Coordinates of C-alpha atoms and ligand atoms in Angstrom, one line a residue:
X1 CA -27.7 16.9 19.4
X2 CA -24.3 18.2 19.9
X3 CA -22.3 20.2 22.0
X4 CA -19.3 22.3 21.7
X5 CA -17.3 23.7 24.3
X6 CA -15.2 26.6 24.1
X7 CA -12.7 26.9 27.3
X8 CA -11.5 30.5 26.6
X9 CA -9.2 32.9 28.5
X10 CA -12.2 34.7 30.5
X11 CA -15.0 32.0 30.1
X12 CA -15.5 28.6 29.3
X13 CA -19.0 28.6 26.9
X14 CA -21.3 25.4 25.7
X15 CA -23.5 25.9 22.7
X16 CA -25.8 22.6 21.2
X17 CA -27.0 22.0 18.2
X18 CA -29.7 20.3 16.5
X19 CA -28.7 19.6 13.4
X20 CA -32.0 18.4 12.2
X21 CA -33.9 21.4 13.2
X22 CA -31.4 23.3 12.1
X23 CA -31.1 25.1 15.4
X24 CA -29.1 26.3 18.4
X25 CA -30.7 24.8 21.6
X26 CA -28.5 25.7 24.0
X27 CA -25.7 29.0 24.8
X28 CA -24.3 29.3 28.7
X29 CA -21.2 30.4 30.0
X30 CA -19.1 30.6 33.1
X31 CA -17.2 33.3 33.8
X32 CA -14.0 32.7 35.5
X33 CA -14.0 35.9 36.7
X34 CA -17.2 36.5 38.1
X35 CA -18.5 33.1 38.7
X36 CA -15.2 31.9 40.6
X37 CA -14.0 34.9 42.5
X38 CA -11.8 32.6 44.9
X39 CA -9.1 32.2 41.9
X40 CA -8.6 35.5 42.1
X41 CA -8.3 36.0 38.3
X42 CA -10.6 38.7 37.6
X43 CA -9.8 38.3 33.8
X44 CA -9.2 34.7 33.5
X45 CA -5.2 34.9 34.5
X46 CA -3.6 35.2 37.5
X47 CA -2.2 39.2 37.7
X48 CA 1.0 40.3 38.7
X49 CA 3.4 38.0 37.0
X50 CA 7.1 39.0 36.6
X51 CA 9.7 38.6 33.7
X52 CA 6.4 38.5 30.8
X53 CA 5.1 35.7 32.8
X54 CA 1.1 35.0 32.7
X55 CA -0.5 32.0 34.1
X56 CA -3.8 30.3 35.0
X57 CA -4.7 28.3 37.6
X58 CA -5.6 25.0 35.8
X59 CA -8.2 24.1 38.8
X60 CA -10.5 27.0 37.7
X61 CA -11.2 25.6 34.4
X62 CA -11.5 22.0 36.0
X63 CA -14.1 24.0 38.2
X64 CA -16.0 26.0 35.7
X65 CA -16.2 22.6 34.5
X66 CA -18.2 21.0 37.1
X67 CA -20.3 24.5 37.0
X68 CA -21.1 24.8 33.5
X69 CA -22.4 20.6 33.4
X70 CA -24.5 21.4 36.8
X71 CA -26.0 24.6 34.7
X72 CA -26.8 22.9 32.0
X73 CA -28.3 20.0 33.8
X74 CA -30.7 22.3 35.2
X75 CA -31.8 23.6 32.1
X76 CA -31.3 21.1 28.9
X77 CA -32.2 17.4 28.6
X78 CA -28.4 16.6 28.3
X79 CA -29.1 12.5 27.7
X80 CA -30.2 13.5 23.9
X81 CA -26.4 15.0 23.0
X82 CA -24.4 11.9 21.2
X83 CA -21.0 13.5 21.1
X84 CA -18.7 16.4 22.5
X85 CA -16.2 18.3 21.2
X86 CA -14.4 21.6 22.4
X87 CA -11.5 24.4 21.7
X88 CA -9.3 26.1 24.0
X89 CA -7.3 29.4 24.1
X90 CA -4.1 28.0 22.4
X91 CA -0.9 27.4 23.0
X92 CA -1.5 27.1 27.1
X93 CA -0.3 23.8 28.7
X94 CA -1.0 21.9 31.5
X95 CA 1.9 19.3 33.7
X96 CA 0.3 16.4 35.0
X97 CA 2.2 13.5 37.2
X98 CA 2.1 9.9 36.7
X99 CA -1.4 9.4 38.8
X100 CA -3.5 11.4 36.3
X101 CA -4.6 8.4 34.6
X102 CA -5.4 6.4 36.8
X103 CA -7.5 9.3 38.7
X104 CA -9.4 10.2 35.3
X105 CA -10.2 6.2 35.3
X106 CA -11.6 6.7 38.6
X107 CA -13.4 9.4 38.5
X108 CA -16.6 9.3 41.6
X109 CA -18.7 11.6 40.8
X110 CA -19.6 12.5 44.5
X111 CA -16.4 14.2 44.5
X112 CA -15.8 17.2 42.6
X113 CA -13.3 17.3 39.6
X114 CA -10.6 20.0 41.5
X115 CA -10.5 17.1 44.2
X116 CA -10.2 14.2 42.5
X117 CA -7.9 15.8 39.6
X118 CA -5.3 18.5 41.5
X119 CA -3.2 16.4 43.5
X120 CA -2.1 15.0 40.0
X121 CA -0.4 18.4 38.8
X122 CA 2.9 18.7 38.6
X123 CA 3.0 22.2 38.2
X124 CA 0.3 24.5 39.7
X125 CA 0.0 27.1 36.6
X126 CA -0.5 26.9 33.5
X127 CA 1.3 29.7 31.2
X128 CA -1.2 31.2 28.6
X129 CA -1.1 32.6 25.5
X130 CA -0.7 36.3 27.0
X131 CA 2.6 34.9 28.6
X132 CA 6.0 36.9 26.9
X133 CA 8.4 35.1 29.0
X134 CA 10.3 32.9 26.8
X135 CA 12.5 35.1 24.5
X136 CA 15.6 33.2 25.7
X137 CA 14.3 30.1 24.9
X138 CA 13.1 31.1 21.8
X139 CA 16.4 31.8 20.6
X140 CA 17.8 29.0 21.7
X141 CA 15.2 26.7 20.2
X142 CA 16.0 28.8 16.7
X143 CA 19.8 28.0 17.3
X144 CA 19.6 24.5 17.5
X145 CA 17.7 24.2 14.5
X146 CA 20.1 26.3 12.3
X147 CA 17.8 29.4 12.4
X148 CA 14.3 30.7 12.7
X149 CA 13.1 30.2 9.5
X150 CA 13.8 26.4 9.7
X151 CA 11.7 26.2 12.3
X152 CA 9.3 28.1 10.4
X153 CA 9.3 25.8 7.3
X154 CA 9.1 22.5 9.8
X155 CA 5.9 24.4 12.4
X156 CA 4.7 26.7 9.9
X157 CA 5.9 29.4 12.7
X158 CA 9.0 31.0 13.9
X159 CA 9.8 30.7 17.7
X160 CA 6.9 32.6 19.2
X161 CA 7.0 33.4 23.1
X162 CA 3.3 32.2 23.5
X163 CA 3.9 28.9 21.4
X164 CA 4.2 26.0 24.1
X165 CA 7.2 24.3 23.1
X166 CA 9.3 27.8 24.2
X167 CA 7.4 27.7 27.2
X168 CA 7.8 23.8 28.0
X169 CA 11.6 24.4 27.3
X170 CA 11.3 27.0 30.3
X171 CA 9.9 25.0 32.6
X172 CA 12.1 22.7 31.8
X173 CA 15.5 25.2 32.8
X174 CA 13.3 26.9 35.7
X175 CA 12.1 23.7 37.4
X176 CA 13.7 20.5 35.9
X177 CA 13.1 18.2 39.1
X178 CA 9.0 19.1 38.4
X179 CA 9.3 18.8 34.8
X180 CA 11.0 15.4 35.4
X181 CA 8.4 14.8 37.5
X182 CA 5.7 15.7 34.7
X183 CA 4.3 12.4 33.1
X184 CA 2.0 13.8 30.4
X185 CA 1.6 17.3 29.0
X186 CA -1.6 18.8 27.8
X187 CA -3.0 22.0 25.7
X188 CA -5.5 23.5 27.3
X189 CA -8.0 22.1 25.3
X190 CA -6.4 18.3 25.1
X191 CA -6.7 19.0 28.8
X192 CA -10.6 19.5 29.2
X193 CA -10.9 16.9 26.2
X194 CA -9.0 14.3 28.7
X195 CA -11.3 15.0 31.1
X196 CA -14.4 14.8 29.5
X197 CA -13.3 11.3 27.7
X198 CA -12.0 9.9 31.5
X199 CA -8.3 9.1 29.5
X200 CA -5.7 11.3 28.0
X201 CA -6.2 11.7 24.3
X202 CA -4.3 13.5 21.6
X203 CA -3.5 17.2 21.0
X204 CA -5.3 17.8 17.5
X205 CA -3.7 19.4 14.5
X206 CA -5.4 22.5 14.7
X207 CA -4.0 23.7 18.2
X208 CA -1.1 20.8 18.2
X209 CA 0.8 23.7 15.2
X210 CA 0.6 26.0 17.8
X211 CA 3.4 24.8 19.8
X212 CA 6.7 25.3 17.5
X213 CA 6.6 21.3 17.8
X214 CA 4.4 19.9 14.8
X215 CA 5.9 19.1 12.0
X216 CA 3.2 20.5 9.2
X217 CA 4.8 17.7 6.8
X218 CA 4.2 15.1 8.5
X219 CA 1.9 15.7 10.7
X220 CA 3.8 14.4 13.6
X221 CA 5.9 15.5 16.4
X222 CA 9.5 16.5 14.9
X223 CA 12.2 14.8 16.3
X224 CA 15.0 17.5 15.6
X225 CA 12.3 20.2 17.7
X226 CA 11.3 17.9 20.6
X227 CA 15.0 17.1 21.6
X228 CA 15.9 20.8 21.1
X229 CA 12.8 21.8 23.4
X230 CA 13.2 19.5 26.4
X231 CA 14.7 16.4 27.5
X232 CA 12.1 12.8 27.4
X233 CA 9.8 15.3 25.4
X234 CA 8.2 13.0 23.3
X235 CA 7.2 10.4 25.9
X236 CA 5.3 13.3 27.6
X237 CA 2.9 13.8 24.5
X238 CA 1.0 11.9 23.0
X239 CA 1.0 11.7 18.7
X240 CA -1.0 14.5 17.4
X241 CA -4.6 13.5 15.4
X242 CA -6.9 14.6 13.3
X243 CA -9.3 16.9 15.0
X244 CA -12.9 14.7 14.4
X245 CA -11.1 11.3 15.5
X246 CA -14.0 9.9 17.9
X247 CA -11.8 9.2 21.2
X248 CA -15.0 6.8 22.7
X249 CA -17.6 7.3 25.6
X250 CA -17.8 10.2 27.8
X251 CA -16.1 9.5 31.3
X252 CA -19.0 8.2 33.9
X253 CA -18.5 11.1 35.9
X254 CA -20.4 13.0 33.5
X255 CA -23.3 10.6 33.0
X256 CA -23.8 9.9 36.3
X257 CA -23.8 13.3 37.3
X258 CA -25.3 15.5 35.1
X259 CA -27.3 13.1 33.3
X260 CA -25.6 12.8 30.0
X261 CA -25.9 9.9 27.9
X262 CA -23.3 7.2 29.2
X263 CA -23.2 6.6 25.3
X264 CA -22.4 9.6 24.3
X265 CA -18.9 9.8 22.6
X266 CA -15.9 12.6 22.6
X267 CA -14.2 13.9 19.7
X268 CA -11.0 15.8 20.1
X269 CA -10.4 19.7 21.2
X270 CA -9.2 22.0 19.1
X271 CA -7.6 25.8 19.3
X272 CA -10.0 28.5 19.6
X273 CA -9.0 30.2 16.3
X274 CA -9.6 26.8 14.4
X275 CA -12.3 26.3 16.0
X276 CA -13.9 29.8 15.2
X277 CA -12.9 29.0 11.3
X278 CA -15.5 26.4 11.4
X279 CA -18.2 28.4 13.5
X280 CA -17.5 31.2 10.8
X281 CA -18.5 28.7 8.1
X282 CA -15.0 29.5 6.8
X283 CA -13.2 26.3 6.7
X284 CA -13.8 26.3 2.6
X285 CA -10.9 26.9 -0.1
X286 CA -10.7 30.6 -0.7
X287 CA -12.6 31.9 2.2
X288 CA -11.0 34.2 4.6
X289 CA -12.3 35.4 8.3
X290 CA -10.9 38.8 9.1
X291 CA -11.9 39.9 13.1
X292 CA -11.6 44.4 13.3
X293 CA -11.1 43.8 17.3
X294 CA -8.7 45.3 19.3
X295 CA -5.8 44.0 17.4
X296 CA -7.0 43.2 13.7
X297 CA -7.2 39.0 12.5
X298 CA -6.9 38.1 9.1
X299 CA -7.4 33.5 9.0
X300 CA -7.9 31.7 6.0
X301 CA -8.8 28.0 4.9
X302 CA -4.8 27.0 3.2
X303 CA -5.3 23.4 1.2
X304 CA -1.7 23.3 1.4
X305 CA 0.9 24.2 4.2
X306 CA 2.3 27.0 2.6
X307 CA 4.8 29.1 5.3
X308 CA 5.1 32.4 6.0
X309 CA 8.5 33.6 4.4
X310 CA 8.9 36.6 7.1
X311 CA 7.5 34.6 10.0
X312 CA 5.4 37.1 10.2
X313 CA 2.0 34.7 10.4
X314 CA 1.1 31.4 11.7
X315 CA -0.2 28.3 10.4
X316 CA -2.7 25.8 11.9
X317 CA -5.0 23.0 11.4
X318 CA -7.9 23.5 9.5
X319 CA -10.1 20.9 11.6
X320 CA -12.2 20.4 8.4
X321 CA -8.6 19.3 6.9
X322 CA -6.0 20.8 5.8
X323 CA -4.4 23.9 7.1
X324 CA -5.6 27.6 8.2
X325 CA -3.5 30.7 8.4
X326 CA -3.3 33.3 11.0
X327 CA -2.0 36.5 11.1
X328 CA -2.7 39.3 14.1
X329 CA -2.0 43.0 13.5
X330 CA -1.5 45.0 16.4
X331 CA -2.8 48.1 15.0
X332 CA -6.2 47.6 14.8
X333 CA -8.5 49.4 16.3
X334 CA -6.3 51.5 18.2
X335 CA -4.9 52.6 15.1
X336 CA -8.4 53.7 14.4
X337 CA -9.4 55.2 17.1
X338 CA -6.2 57.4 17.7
X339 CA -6.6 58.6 14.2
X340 CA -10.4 59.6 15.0
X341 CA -9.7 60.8 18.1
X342 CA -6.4 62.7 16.9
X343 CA -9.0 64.5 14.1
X344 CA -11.6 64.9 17.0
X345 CA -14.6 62.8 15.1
X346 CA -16.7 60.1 16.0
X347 CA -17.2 57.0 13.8
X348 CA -19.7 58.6 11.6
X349 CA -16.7 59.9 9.3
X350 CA -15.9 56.3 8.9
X351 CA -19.1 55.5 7.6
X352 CA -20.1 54.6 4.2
X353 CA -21.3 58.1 2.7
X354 CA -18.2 59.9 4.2
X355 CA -15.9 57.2 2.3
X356 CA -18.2 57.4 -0.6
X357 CA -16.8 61.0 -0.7
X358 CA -13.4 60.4 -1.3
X359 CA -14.0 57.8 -4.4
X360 CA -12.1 59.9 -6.5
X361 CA -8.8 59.5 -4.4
X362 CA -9.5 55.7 -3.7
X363 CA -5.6 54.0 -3.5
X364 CA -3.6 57.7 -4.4
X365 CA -2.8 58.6 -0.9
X366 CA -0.5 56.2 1.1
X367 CA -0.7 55.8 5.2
X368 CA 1.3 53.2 6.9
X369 CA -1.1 52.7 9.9
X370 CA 1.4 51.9 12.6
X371 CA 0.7 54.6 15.8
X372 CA 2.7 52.2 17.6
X373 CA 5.0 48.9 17.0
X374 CA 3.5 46.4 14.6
X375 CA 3.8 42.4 14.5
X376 CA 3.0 42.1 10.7
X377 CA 5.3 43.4 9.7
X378 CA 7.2 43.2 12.8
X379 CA 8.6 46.5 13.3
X380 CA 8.8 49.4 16.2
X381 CA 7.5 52.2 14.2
X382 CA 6.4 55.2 16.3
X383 CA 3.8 56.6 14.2
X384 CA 1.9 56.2 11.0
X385 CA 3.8 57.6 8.1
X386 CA 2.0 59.4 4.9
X387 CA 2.5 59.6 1.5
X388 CA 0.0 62.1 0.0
X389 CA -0.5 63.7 -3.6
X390 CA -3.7 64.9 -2.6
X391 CA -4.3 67.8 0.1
X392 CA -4.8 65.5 3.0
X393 CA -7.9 66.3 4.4
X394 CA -9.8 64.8 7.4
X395 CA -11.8 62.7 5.3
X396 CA -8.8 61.4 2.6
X397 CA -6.3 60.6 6.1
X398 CA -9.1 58.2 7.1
X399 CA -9.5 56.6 3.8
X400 CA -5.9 56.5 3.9
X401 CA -5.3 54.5 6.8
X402 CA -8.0 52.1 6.4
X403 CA -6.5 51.3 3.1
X404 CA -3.3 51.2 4.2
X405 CA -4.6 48.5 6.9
X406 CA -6.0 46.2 4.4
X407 CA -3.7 46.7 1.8
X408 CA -1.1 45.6 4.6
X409 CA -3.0 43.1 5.7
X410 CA -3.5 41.7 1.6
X411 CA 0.1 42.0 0.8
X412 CA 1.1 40.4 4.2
X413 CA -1.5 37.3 3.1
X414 CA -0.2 36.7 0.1
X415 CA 2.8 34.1 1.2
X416 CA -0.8 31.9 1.4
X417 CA -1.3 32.0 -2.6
X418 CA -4.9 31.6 -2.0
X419 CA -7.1 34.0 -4.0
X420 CA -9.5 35.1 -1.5
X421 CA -13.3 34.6 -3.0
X422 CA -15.4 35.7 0.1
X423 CA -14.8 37.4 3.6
X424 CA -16.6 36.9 6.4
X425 CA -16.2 39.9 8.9
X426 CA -16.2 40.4 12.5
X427 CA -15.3 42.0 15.6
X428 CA -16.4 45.4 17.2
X429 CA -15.6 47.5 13.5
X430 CA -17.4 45.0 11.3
X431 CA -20.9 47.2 11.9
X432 CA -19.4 49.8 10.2
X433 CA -20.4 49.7 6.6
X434 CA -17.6 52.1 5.5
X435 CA -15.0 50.0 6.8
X436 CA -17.0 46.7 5.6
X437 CA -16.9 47.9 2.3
X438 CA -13.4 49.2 2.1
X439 CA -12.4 45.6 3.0
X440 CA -14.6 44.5 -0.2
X441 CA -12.7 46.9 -2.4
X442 CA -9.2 46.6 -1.3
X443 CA -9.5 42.1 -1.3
X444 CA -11.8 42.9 -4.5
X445 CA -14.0 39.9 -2.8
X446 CA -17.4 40.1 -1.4
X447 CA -17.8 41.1 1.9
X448 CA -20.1 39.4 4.7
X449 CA -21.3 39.7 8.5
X450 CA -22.9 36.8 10.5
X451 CA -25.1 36.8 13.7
X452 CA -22.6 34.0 15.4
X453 CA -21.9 35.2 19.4
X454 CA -19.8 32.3 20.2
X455 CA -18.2 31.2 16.8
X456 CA -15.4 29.0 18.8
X457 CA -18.0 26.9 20.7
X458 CA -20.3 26.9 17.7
X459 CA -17.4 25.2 15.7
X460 CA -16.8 23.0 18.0
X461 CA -20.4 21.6 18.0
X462 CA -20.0 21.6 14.3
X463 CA -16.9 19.4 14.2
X464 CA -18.3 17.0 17.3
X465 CA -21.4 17.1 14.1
X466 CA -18.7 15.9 12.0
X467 CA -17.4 13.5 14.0
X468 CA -20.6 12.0 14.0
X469 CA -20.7 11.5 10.7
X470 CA -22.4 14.8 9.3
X471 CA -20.7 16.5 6.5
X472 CA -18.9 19.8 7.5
X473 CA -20.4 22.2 4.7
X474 CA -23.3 21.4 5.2
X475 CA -23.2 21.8 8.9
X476 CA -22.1 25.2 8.1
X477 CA -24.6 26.1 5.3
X478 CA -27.2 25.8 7.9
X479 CA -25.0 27.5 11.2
X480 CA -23.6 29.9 9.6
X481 CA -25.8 32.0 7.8
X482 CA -24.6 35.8 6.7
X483 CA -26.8 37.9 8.1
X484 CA -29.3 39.0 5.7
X485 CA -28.5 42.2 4.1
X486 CA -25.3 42.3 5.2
X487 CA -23.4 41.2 2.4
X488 CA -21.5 43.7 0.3
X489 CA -19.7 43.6 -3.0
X490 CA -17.0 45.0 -4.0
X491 CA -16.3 48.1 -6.4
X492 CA -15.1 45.9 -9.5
X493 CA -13.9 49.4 -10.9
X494 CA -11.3 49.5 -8.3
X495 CA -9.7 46.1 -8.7
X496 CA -6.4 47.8 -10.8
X497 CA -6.6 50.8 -8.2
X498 CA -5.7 48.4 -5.1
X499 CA -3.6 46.2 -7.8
X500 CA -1.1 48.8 -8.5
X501 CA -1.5 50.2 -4.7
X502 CA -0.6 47.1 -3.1
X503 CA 2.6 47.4 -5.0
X504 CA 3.2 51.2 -4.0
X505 CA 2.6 50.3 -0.4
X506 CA 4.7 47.5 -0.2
X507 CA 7.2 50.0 -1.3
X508 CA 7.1 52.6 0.8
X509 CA 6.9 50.0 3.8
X510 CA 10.4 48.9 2.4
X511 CA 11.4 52.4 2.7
X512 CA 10.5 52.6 6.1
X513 CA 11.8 49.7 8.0
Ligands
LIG601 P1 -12.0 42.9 21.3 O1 -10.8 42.5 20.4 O2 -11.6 43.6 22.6 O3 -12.9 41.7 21.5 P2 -14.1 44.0 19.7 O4 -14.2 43.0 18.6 O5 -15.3 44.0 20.7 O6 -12.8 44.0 20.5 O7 -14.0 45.5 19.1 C1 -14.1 46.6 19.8 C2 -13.6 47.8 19.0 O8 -14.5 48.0 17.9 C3 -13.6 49.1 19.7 O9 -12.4 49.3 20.4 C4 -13.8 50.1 18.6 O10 -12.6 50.7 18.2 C5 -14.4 49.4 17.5 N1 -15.7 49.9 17.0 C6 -16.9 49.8 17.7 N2 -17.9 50.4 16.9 C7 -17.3 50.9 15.8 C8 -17.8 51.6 14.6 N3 -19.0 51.9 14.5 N4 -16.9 51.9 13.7 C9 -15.6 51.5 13.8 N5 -15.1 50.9 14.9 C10 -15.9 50.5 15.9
LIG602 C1 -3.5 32.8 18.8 C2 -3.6 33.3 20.2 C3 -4.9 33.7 20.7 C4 -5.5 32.7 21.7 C5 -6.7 33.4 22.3 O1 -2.2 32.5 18.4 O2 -2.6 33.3 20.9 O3 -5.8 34.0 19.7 O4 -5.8 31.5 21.0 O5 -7.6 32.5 22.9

């Protein structure tokens, strides 16, 4: 068996797999919020930070850790799972002293891990991914190099606030006696990897990109970016590897406590998005994930490390091998909810026989579906802007907008120069065969939904599968099934309608910016 841990922003979540029987054995969670009051982090942070700033307290993973191995003690024969392997919220990092070592040696497990392991950080909080704080440093980074689009072409990203190299250069400038003081800096999920192995290991490729410190061509740490970051950066980490490198046994602590398998090996931690590539059976050449959540996700499997020429998206490890692309739009389902609320409907007119109405009109009318500012393409528009030829009902301004989104979300995937041969959907809108199906038509690609709850943690047991030896597509022809039914395909008739209005929207956006 194998087991994947997923240490997320709210929750850290364990899901095993038989990969025999073909089977999930095991999901549990801890919620930080609920399960660990004391921390005070009702949503997994620590509220009321100034200046952008948001941090976690790097003690309440340590003890959700502890929590979620006692839980699943009590309820799953843990001595049958032969290796571990994880993903983290990304870009977070944790600033350990020189004792952390030689205390991860030494792990007793009588003690608890927040004992054993706290005195040995040199910095209390760990900034997140939610934390906005480093715009100065950003710049700065960008400066040195000779401009944000060199960065870019060296990381695969501009200089993003979140991105932990911007936010290690702040600590750096805020605190420089602590970050001298700092011996060995971990993601998030290197961190809980560390921990679980009982020896620091590497940052993997996957989340190692998201720190505006990999070098995408050669997969290593780039000089000209660690000495414009922080001083004595490079001693601090340790070289980046491939995701499924087997790092050895599990630390002691864990066997002896919660009866694990003292044989058991550890395989490295990865990001949560490359992780969730894997769990969504996506990690194959011309398949794309796109998440309709809050803010809209569009990743996709990249052989190559192609860059984003606007900066607008990211590029990561594809744990599988090779590279992944990201790319967030803010205006996801806000943008969809303010239009339905702003024409007083419920969902139902986003459904498939109200689209199926307004066939006729498919790619005419034009929408730019920004109610508010936009990341892709970055831009502070203050509402969505029109271009009609038809009478614009109710029923063509919501085909209009959800067109607009995808055909902003294909022309803002291009830079990838992947043809996209199959999407796998998800998030709160992916239910909603309307909007299902308008995906379909606009990438002109099939269109599919999957029962996976906890895709990150189920990737993660798939790549510790892989590390062990099992192949990764197969692993993911059995885990991550569409949902029967589910799939749609897309409207061949309608592939030179989005062709030519790709073009058309592209236009209007340059119009508009
Ligand atoms: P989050 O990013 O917060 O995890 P979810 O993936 O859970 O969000 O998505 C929640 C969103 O899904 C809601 O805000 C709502 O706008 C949208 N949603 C839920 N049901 C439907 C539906 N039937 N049609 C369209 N959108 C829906
Ligand atoms: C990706 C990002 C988030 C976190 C959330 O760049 O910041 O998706 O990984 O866990």
């Amino acid at each position: 068996m194998f087991l994947g841990l997923d240490s997320s922003t709210q929750s850290l979540t364990a899901v095993i797999i038989d990969p025999v029987a073909g089977t999930i054995t095991c999901q549990l969670s801890v919620n930080f919020g609920a399960d660990l009051p004391h921390y005070q982090s009702p949503s997994g942070f620590l509220p009321g930070g100034t200046n952008g700033e948001v941090h976690s307290n790097p003690l309440m993973w340590l003890e959700a850790l502890d929590l979620l191995f006692s839980r699943l003690a009590a309820t799953t024969d843990l001595s049958k799972v032969t290796m571990i392997a994880g993903s983290g919220q990304q870009h977070g990092s944790v600033y350990l002293d020189e004792s952390f070592e030689d205390r991860l040696k030494s792990l007793n497990a009588g003690k608890s891990l927040v004992e054993q392991l706290s005195p040995a950080l040199s910095r209390t909080t760990a900034p997140i991914w939610m934390d906005t704080s480093t715009g100065q440093e950003c710049a700065e980074i960008a400066e040195a190099l000779g401009g944000a689009v060199e960065v870019c072409n060296r990381t695969g990203s501009i200089p993003i606030e979140r991105f932990t190299g911007p936010q290690i250069r702040r600590f750096f400038k805020t605190d420089p006696a602590a970050y001298a003081h700092t011996r060995r800096i971990h993601l998030v999920s290197s961190f809980i990897a560390s921990v679980i192995a009982g020896k620091s290991v590497p940052i993997d490729f996957g989340d190692g990109a998201g720190m505006n410190l990999l070098n995408l061509a050669t997969l290593q740490w780039d000089e000209k970016l660690l000495e414009a970051t922080a001083p004595d950066l490079a001693a601090k980490l340790l070289p980046p590897a491939a995701t499924t490198t087997v790092q050895g046994r599990i630390s002691s602590y864990f066997s002896t406590k919660y009866g694990l398998n003292p044989d058991c090996d550890t395989a490295l931690f990865t990001g949560d998005n490359p992780a969730s590539l894997v769990g969504m059976g996506a990690t194959g050449s011309g398949e794309a994930v796109i998440s309709l959540g809050t803010s809209d996700t569009f990743f996709a499997s990249m052989p190559e490390a192609k860059t984003d020429p606007n900066g607008f998206g990211h590029v990561f490890g594809n744990p599988a091998g090779g590279f992944m692309s990201i790319i967030v739009f803010r205006n996801g389902s806000l943008a969809r909810e303010a239009l339905r609320d702003q024409l007083n409907v419920d969902w139902s007119a986003f459904d498939r026989e109200s689209l199926a109405s307004t066939l006729q009109s498919a790619g005419k009318n034009l929408t730019l579906p920004f109610f508010g500012p936009e990341i892709t393409p970055r831009h502070d528009f203050t509402g969505p802007i029109s271009e009609f030829t038809d009478e614009p009902t109710a029923a063509l301004q919501i085909r209009a907008l959800l067109e607009g989104q995808f055909l902003n979300m294909r022309l803002h995937s291009e830079w990838m120069e992947v043809k996209i041969e199959r999407i796998r959907l998800t998030g709160g809108a992916s239910k909603n065969d309307g909007i299902a199906q308008l995906v379909a038509d606009v990438f002109q690609a099939p269109v599919e939904r999957l029962d996976v709850i906890n895709s990150a943690a189920l990737g993660a047991a798939i790549i510790a599968a892989a590390a062990a030896g099992h192949d990764f597509q197969s692993m993911q022809d059995v885990f991550c099934k569409a949902t029967p039914g589910s799939t749609l395909q897309p409207d061949r008739l309608l592939g030179s309608v989005y062709e030519s209005a790709v073009t058309r929207f592209a236009e209007l956006l340059k119009k508009n910016r």
